């Protein structure tokens, strides 16, 4: 029997009937993330009864080919096993549309095709465009959507939204230009710039942890916090993405977006409401308050690295320059560590250390908040394993959870002290698998909730901060690449960065 108390909440999450158009449906993102996410939403009855998904790409596919390719993709990449009847039902809604991204006529034909589907499914002209192509064609797609009138709802009561994948620009100028192009065709309220880190449950839990509890907020400032470490480590190498990655590097691929978002959520002031603009107003203030880096600062506070040959889990792996598709003298960084300071009332004097890299010993992302030492150390002689300051670690993945390290007395007649850990794990507390980030984000965009999407000014502020780093690096080719063996925690300069401040990276 249906539990009547659950009904309103579940019904609220069902979005309007609409057509989702995926540009670049034959690409990696659609296979690995978007289709599995849509399938899981369908499996959980979170899609409306009346919807269609139109896959747009250049390849010579048809509806049948799209359906069979996407079935294979879901079998491999879905977080839950494919259930035949659920898939069959969902696949009936998938359509393929072949065209070039720069062909205006193709977009006009697309408009007609969407109108026919509106009639077939009784959809009131609602459109969710999803740009999942390589960035070189972003501008063509956006312009042609405008020319074909696909930026306007097809009926007075309809809506149109556009989701744009990363990378959003490659520096400040290109991001500004892209924002200008987008805003020539779409109003900012229609635009959903995606950062999949914001769809991760634990990243959203950071908001809940900070603003649904009162015990930490009074401590969340320079009076009590010594420093913060944000780590996003990956053990994978460049995989089959050398073409993209070698032009991009870790600063653009991970720091500008994912890490800056983690930093903003960690450091922002309480928003006046849990609404898109209220949250984004506070995040952008953090980005604005970060102390600007000038060219002379860059070598002092930013470390770059590139992996050489090494081993992961005992298996030998090639160096970055030996990966297929990477130039043998590539100077692209696969590792970045940096120290940032937020010049505002709350955070003045608290360093934020960030590190990210490929081919590090394991995949782990966390935010670790180091609290200050007690003003007086009463137990100096009684400390076993040294003294630890309190560390609150918010683990984003894997083993999502929060742990607090503090010092405790070892049972016995003597006063001996050692650090212990208090642990909350998502898996054991909630006993359910967490949805994939893309499930949440697709649903939010479909419902018009932009809280977990990036606003134009956020993208630009983040690029404003990091563009001087890119420019400085471009003028000073790295002398020592590769400078860390695959399977280690990055170049030794990253340790020196913290050692100079009398600190160490957390052992993970
Ligand atoms: C992507 C980057 O945005 O994030 C990839 O382009 C990276 O290089 C990936 O591997 C990491 O995402 P996740 O969800 O696996 O931490």
Short mmCIF file of C-alpha atoms in Angstrom, two decimals, residues 41-427:
data_model
loop_
_atom_site.label_atom_id
_atom_site.label_comp_id
_atom_site.label_asym_id
_atom_site.label_seq_id
_atom_site.Cartn_x
_atom_site.Cartn_y
_atom_site.Cartn_z
CA UNK A 41 15.68 8.52 -12.32
CA UNK A 42 13.28 6.52 -14.49
CA UNK A 43 13.79 3.46 -12.29
CA UNK A 44 12.89 5.51 -9.22
CA UNK A 45 9.83 6.97 -10.96
CA UNK A 46 11.29 10.45 -10.77
CA UNK A 47 10.75 11.33 -14.43
CA UNK A 48 7.40 12.63 -15.60
CA UNK A 49 5.16 10.26 -17.55
CA UNK A 50 5.30 12.59 -20.57
CA UNK A 51 8.87 13.22 -21.68
CA UNK A 52 11.25 12.63 -24.57
CA UNK A 53 15.04 12.61 -24.77
CA UNK A 54 16.46 13.72 -28.11
CA UNK A 55 20.12 12.88 -28.66
CA UNK A 56 21.78 15.31 -31.08
CA UNK A 57 25.13 14.46 -32.69
CA UNK A 58 26.93 14.22 -36.02
CA UNK A 59 27.31 10.43 -36.27
CA UNK A 60 25.20 8.42 -38.64
CA UNK A 61 22.98 6.84 -35.99
CA UNK A 62 19.21 6.36 -35.79
CA UNK A 63 16.76 5.82 -32.92
CA UNK A 64 17.46 2.09 -32.78
CA UNK A 65 21.21 2.57 -32.73
CA UNK A 66 20.91 5.20 -29.99
CA UNK A 67 18.74 2.90 -27.89
CA UNK A 68 21.06 -0.08 -28.26
CA UNK A 69 24.23 1.95 -27.60
CA UNK A 70 22.72 3.58 -24.54
CA UNK A 71 21.52 0.24 -23.21
CA UNK A 72 25.12 -1.00 -23.34
CA UNK A 73 26.29 2.17 -21.62
CA UNK A 74 23.75 1.80 -18.82
CA UNK A 75 24.70 -1.86 -18.36
CA UNK A 76 28.30 -0.83 -17.80
CA UNK A 77 28.01 2.49 -15.96
CA UNK A 78 24.73 2.51 -14.03
CA UNK A 79 25.04 2.41 -10.23
CA UNK A 80 22.18 -0.13 -10.18
CA UNK A 81 21.79 -3.17 -12.46
CA UNK A 82 19.71 -2.70 -15.59
CA UNK A 83 16.17 -4.06 -15.19
CA UNK A 84 14.89 -5.12 -18.64
CA UNK A 85 11.30 -3.84 -18.48
CA UNK A 86 12.33 -0.53 -16.87
CA UNK A 87 14.89 0.01 -19.62
CA UNK A 88 12.45 -0.93 -22.41
CA UNK A 89 9.92 1.52 -21.12
CA UNK A 90 12.50 4.30 -20.78
CA UNK A 91 14.12 3.56 -24.16
CA UNK A 92 10.81 4.19 -25.96
CA UNK A 93 11.33 7.87 -25.12
CA UNK A 94 14.79 8.10 -26.75
CA UNK A 95 15.19 9.66 -30.21
CA UNK A 96 18.21 10.42 -32.32
CA UNK A 97 18.69 13.60 -34.33
CA UNK A 98 21.61 13.87 -36.74
CA UNK A 99 23.09 17.25 -37.61
CA UNK A 100 26.21 19.36 -37.47
CA UNK A 101 26.53 21.85 -34.63
CA UNK A 102 27.23 24.71 -37.03
CA UNK A 103 24.35 23.94 -39.41
CA UNK A 104 21.55 26.44 -38.83
CA UNK A 105 19.19 24.42 -41.01
CA UNK A 106 19.78 21.43 -38.75
CA UNK A 107 18.59 23.47 -35.76
CA UNK A 108 15.49 24.59 -37.66
CA UNK A 109 14.71 20.95 -38.43
CA UNK A 110 15.31 20.20 -34.76
CA UNK A 111 12.68 22.81 -33.84
CA UNK A 112 10.15 21.04 -36.07
CA UNK A 113 11.09 17.65 -34.66
CA UNK A 114 10.58 18.93 -31.10
CA UNK A 115 7.17 20.33 -31.99
CA UNK A 116 6.14 16.95 -33.35
CA UNK A 117 7.28 15.29 -30.14
CA UNK A 118 5.38 17.93 -28.12
CA UNK A 119 2.24 16.91 -29.98
CA UNK A 120 2.95 13.19 -29.62
CA UNK A 121 3.57 13.38 -25.85
CA UNK A 122 1.30 16.31 -25.08
CA UNK A 123 4.20 18.41 -23.79
CA UNK A 124 3.56 22.17 -23.42
CA UNK A 125 6.76 23.28 -25.18
CA UNK A 126 9.16 22.77 -22.25
CA UNK A 127 12.78 22.26 -23.29
CA UNK A 128 15.89 21.35 -21.35
CA UNK A 129 18.92 21.67 -23.64
CA UNK A 130 22.03 19.92 -22.37
CA UNK A 131 25.33 20.89 -23.98
CA UNK A 132 27.57 17.88 -23.42
CA UNK A 133 29.92 18.40 -26.36
CA UNK A 134 33.58 19.43 -26.42
CA UNK A 135 33.81 23.16 -25.69
CA UNK A 136 34.87 24.12 -29.25
CA UNK A 137 31.25 23.83 -30.38
CA UNK A 138 29.56 25.46 -27.35
CA UNK A 139 29.26 28.82 -29.06
CA UNK A 140 27.84 27.39 -32.33
CA UNK A 141 25.20 25.43 -30.46
CA UNK A 142 24.14 28.43 -28.41
CA UNK A 143 24.01 30.76 -31.39
CA UNK A 144 22.03 28.29 -33.50
CA UNK A 145 19.57 27.60 -30.71
CA UNK A 146 18.88 31.33 -30.74
CA UNK A 147 18.55 31.58 -34.53
CA UNK A 148 16.14 28.63 -34.60
CA UNK A 149 14.06 30.19 -31.81
CA UNK A 150 14.86 27.29 -29.49
CA UNK A 151 15.77 29.70 -26.70
CA UNK A 152 12.06 30.58 -26.37
CA UNK A 153 9.34 28.32 -25.02
CA UNK A 154 7.24 26.78 -27.77
CA UNK A 155 4.05 27.80 -25.95
CA UNK A 156 3.14 30.66 -23.58
CA UNK A 157 3.12 28.39 -20.54
CA UNK A 158 6.33 26.56 -21.46
CA UNK A 159 9.92 27.08 -20.32
CA UNK A 160 13.40 26.65 -21.83
CA UNK A 161 16.59 26.01 -19.89
CA UNK A 162 20.12 25.22 -20.93
CA UNK A 163 22.68 23.16 -19.04
CA UNK A 164 26.29 23.83 -19.99
CA UNK A 165 29.05 21.40 -19.12
CA UNK A 166 32.54 22.28 -18.04
CA UNK A 167 35.06 23.50 -18.97
CA UNK A 168 33.46 26.95 -19.01
CA UNK A 169 36.25 28.87 -20.69
CA UNK A 170 39.97 28.34 -20.40
CA UNK A 171 40.83 31.65 -18.73
CA UNK A 172 39.13 34.88 -17.69
CA UNK A 173 38.81 36.34 -21.19
CA UNK A 174 37.36 33.22 -22.77
CA UNK A 175 34.93 32.70 -19.87
CA UNK A 176 33.73 36.30 -20.19
CA UNK A 177 33.28 35.88 -23.91
CA UNK A 178 31.35 32.66 -23.48
CA UNK A 179 29.15 34.25 -20.82
CA UNK A 180 28.47 37.13 -23.20
CA UNK A 181 27.51 34.74 -26.02
CA UNK A 182 25.28 32.73 -23.72
CA UNK A 183 23.58 35.84 -22.33
CA UNK A 184 22.93 37.18 -25.84
CA UNK A 185 20.66 34.19 -26.38
CA UNK A 186 19.48 33.12 -22.90
CA UNK A 187 18.56 35.02 -19.75
CA UNK A 188 20.80 34.14 -16.82
CA UNK A 189 17.83 32.43 -15.05
CA UNK A 190 17.68 29.97 -17.95
CA UNK A 191 21.36 29.03 -17.69
CA UNK A 192 22.60 26.10 -15.60
CA UNK A 193 26.42 25.82 -15.59
CA UNK A 194 27.23 22.45 -14.17
CA UNK A 195 29.89 21.41 -11.69
CA UNK A 196 29.18 17.82 -10.81
CA UNK A 197 30.88 18.18 -7.40
CA UNK A 198 27.87 20.20 -6.27
CA UNK A 199 25.65 17.20 -7.00
CA UNK A 200 27.60 14.97 -4.64
CA UNK A 201 25.64 14.17 -1.49
CA UNK A 202 28.52 14.92 0.82
CA UNK A 203 29.13 18.30 -0.75
CA UNK A 204 25.50 19.21 -0.12
CA UNK A 205 25.87 17.79 3.36
CA UNK A 206 28.48 20.44 3.98
CA UNK A 207 25.64 22.98 3.86
CA UNK A 208 23.53 20.85 6.18
CA UNK A 209 26.44 20.33 8.54
CA UNK A 210 27.25 24.00 8.74
CA UNK A 211 23.78 25.51 8.79
CA UNK A 212 21.54 22.85 10.35
CA UNK A 213 23.74 22.56 13.44
CA UNK A 214 24.78 25.13 15.94
CA UNK A 215 27.83 23.58 17.56
CA UNK A 216 30.42 24.27 14.89
CA UNK A 217 29.31 27.60 13.51
CA UNK A 218 30.64 29.64 16.48
CA UNK A 219 34.04 27.99 15.92
CA UNK A 220 34.04 28.44 12.16
CA UNK A 221 36.44 31.39 11.98
CA UNK A 222 39.97 32.62 12.48
CA UNK A 223 39.67 32.62 16.25
CA UNK A 224 39.41 28.85 16.45
CA UNK A 225 40.56 27.47 13.11
CA UNK A 226 44.27 27.25 12.42
CA UNK A 227 44.11 26.22 8.78
CA UNK A 228 42.13 24.19 6.26
CA UNK A 229 43.33 21.52 3.84
CA UNK A 230 41.30 20.55 0.80
CA UNK A 231 42.43 17.43 -1.05
CA UNK A 232 41.01 15.98 -4.25
CA UNK A 233 43.28 13.04 -5.06
CA UNK A 234 42.84 10.58 -7.90
CA UNK A 235 44.75 7.38 -8.58
CA UNK A 236 43.76 7.27 -12.24
CA UNK A 237 46.05 8.78 -14.84
CA UNK A 238 44.95 10.73 -17.87
CA UNK A 239 42.97 7.70 -19.15
CA UNK A 240 41.88 8.03 -22.79
CA UNK A 241 41.48 11.82 -22.53
CA UNK A 242 44.95 13.01 -23.47
CA UNK A 243 43.58 15.16 -26.32
CA UNK A 244 41.56 17.19 -23.84
CA UNK A 245 43.76 16.93 -20.77
CA UNK A 246 47.05 17.87 -22.37
CA UNK A 247 45.50 21.21 -23.38
CA UNK A 248 43.90 21.64 -19.98
CA UNK A 249 45.97 20.50 -16.98
CA UNK A 250 45.00 20.10 -13.35
CA UNK A 251 44.53 23.80 -12.55
CA UNK A 252 41.83 24.23 -15.19
CA UNK A 253 40.40 20.73 -14.90
CA UNK A 254 40.00 20.53 -11.12
CA UNK A 255 41.01 23.69 -9.24
CA UNK A 256 39.09 26.36 -11.15
CA UNK A 257 35.80 24.53 -10.72
CA UNK A 258 35.53 21.65 -8.23
CA UNK A 259 38.05 22.86 -5.67
CA UNK A 260 36.91 26.47 -5.76
CA UNK A 261 33.36 25.27 -5.18
CA UNK A 262 34.42 23.20 -2.18
CA UNK A 263 36.34 26.15 -0.81
CA UNK A 264 33.40 28.53 -1.29
CA UNK A 265 30.92 26.23 0.43
CA UNK A 266 33.30 25.64 3.29
CA UNK A 267 34.05 29.34 3.81
CA UNK A 268 30.87 31.19 2.87
CA UNK A 269 28.66 33.17 5.24
CA UNK A 270 25.21 31.75 6.04
CA UNK A 271 22.92 32.58 3.10
CA UNK A 272 19.70 34.43 3.89
CA UNK A 273 17.74 31.52 2.41
CA UNK A 274 18.42 28.21 0.77
CA UNK A 275 17.71 29.71 -2.62
CA UNK A 276 19.80 29.81 -5.73
CA UNK A 277 20.79 33.45 -5.67
CA UNK A 278 21.14 33.71 -1.91
CA UNK A 279 23.59 30.79 -1.86
CA UNK A 280 25.46 31.97 -4.93
CA UNK A 281 25.74 35.52 -3.60
CA UNK A 282 27.59 34.18 -0.58
CA UNK A 283 29.84 31.85 -2.58
CA UNK A 284 30.90 34.59 -4.94
CA UNK A 285 31.77 36.86 -2.01
CA UNK A 286 34.27 34.25 -0.84
CA UNK A 287 35.89 34.11 -4.28
CA UNK A 288 36.10 37.89 -4.33
CA UNK A 289 37.73 37.97 -0.93
CA UNK A 290 40.55 35.59 -1.81
CA UNK A 291 43.81 37.46 -1.85
CA UNK A 292 44.88 38.02 -5.47
CA UNK A 293 48.00 36.24 -6.64
CA UNK A 294 50.55 38.40 -8.45
CA UNK A 295 53.21 36.86 -10.71
CA UNK A 296 55.92 37.05 -7.99
CA UNK A 297 53.56 35.24 -5.56
CA UNK A 298 52.96 32.33 -7.90
CA UNK A 299 56.20 30.36 -7.38
CA UNK A 300 55.92 30.97 -3.63
CA UNK A 301 52.39 29.72 -3.09
CA UNK A 302 51.58 27.47 -6.05
CA UNK A 303 53.31 24.16 -6.78
CA UNK A 304 52.80 22.27 -10.02
CA UNK A 305 53.75 18.70 -10.77
CA UNK A 306 53.63 16.03 -13.43
CA UNK A 307 53.77 12.30 -12.78
CA UNK A 308 56.57 10.13 -14.06
CA UNK A 309 56.52 6.32 -14.28
CA UNK A 310 55.69 4.58 -11.03
CA UNK A 311 53.29 2.06 -9.51
CA UNK A 312 49.69 2.10 -8.31
CA UNK A 313 48.65 -0.76 -6.02
CA UNK A 314 51.88 -2.55 -6.88
CA UNK A 315 51.19 -2.40 -10.64
CA UNK A 316 53.67 -0.46 -12.79
CA UNK A 317 52.12 2.45 -14.67
CA UNK A 318 53.62 4.77 -17.31
CA UNK A 319 54.54 8.38 -16.73
CA UNK A 320 52.33 11.14 -18.10
CA UNK A 321 54.64 11.81 -21.04
CA UNK A 322 54.43 8.13 -22.01
CA UNK A 323 50.62 8.08 -22.05
CA UNK A 324 49.06 7.64 -25.52
CA UNK A 325 48.37 11.02 -27.12
CA UNK A 326 50.64 13.03 -24.79
CA UNK A 327 53.62 14.87 -26.28
CA UNK A 328 56.93 13.41 -24.99
CA UNK A 329 57.97 16.87 -23.78
CA UNK A 330 54.56 17.96 -22.47
CA UNK A 331 54.67 20.60 -19.76
CA UNK A 332 51.05 20.07 -18.69
CA UNK A 333 50.63 19.83 -14.94
CA UNK A 334 48.87 16.78 -13.48
CA UNK A 335 49.26 18.05 -9.89
CA UNK A 336 48.66 21.38 -8.19
CA UNK A 337 49.08 22.43 -4.58
CA UNK A 338 48.45 25.97 -3.47
CA UNK A 339 48.01 28.20 -0.48
CA UNK A 340 45.20 30.73 -0.54
CA UNK A 341 44.11 33.35 1.95
CA UNK A 342 40.64 34.76 2.31
CA UNK A 343 40.87 38.38 3.30
CA UNK A 344 37.68 38.86 5.25
CA UNK A 345 36.57 39.25 8.84
CA UNK A 346 35.94 35.53 9.32
CA UNK A 347 39.06 34.09 7.71
CA UNK A 348 41.87 36.68 7.88
CA UNK A 349 45.10 34.85 8.65
CA UNK A 350 43.78 31.30 8.09
CA UNK A 351 45.58 29.60 5.21
CA UNK A 352 43.61 27.32 2.93
CA UNK A 353 45.89 24.69 1.40
CA UNK A 354 44.56 22.95 -1.70
CA UNK A 355 46.01 19.94 -3.48
CA UNK A 356 44.83 17.81 -6.36
CA UNK A 357 46.53 15.39 -8.68
CA UNK A 358 46.33 12.38 -10.91
CA UNK A 359 48.20 9.15 -10.16
CA UNK A 360 48.33 9.82 -6.45
CA UNK A 361 48.23 6.72 -4.23
CA UNK A 362 44.44 6.64 -3.89
CA UNK A 363 41.17 8.30 -4.82
CA UNK A 364 40.08 10.45 -1.92
CA UNK A 365 38.49 13.87 -1.57
CA UNK A 366 38.13 15.64 1.72
CA UNK A 367 38.08 18.95 3.52
CA UNK A 368 40.08 18.87 6.74
CA UNK A 369 39.59 21.69 9.24
CA UNK A 370 42.46 22.02 11.71
CA UNK A 371 41.50 23.77 14.94
CA UNK A 372 43.94 25.78 16.99
CA UNK A 373 45.86 24.21 19.86
CA UNK A 374 44.55 24.79 23.38
CA UNK A 375 46.06 27.96 24.84
CA UNK A 376 48.06 25.99 27.38
CA UNK A 377 49.32 22.43 27.08
CA UNK A 378 48.86 20.74 30.46
CA UNK A 379 49.76 17.26 29.33
CA UNK A 380 53.09 17.68 27.61
CA UNK A 381 54.80 14.74 29.35
CA UNK A 382 51.82 12.40 28.96
CA UNK A 383 51.35 12.48 25.21
CA UNK A 384 51.69 9.25 23.27
CA UNK A 385 52.03 9.54 19.47
CA UNK A 386 52.51 13.27 19.88
CA UNK A 387 49.83 15.85 20.31
CA UNK A 388 47.15 16.33 17.69
CA UNK A 389 45.09 19.41 17.35
CA UNK A 390 41.42 18.74 16.74
CA UNK A 391 40.78 17.95 13.10
CA UNK A 392 37.34 17.82 11.57
CA UNK A 393 37.54 15.87 8.31
CA UNK A 394 34.64 16.04 5.92
CA UNK A 395 35.19 13.14 3.59
CA UNK A 396 33.56 13.65 0.22
CA UNK A 397 34.51 10.37 -1.40
CA UNK A 398 34.84 7.42 -1.03
CA UNK A 399 33.58 6.39 2.47
CA UNK A 400 31.50 9.53 2.64
CA UNK A 401 31.34 10.83 6.18
CA UNK A 402 32.64 13.19 8.83
CA UNK A 403 35.22 12.43 11.50
CA UNK A 404 36.56 14.40 14.41
CA UNK A 405 39.98 13.74 15.86
CA UNK A 406 40.52 14.67 19.47
CA UNK A 407 42.80 13.70 22.34
CA UNK A 408 41.63 11.20 24.95
CA UNK A 409 43.01 9.57 28.03
CA UNK A 410 44.22 6.02 27.60
CA UNK A 411 42.42 3.87 30.23
CA UNK A 412 44.63 3.02 33.18
CA UNK A 413 46.09 4.40 36.35
CA UNK A 414 48.39 6.84 34.59
CA UNK A 415 47.49 9.99 32.76
CA UNK A 416 48.48 9.12 29.22
CA UNK A 417 46.89 10.79 26.25
CA UNK A 418 46.49 9.86 22.63
CA UNK A 419 44.41 10.96 19.64
CA UNK A 420 41.15 9.12 18.90
CA UNK A 421 38.58 9.53 16.16
CA UNK A 422 34.82 9.99 16.34
CA UNK A 423 33.30 8.84 13.11
CA UNK A 424 30.06 9.32 11.18
CA UNK A 425 29.71 7.28 7.97
CA UNK A 426 26.92 7.87 5.51
CA UNK A 427 26.73 4.22 4.52
#
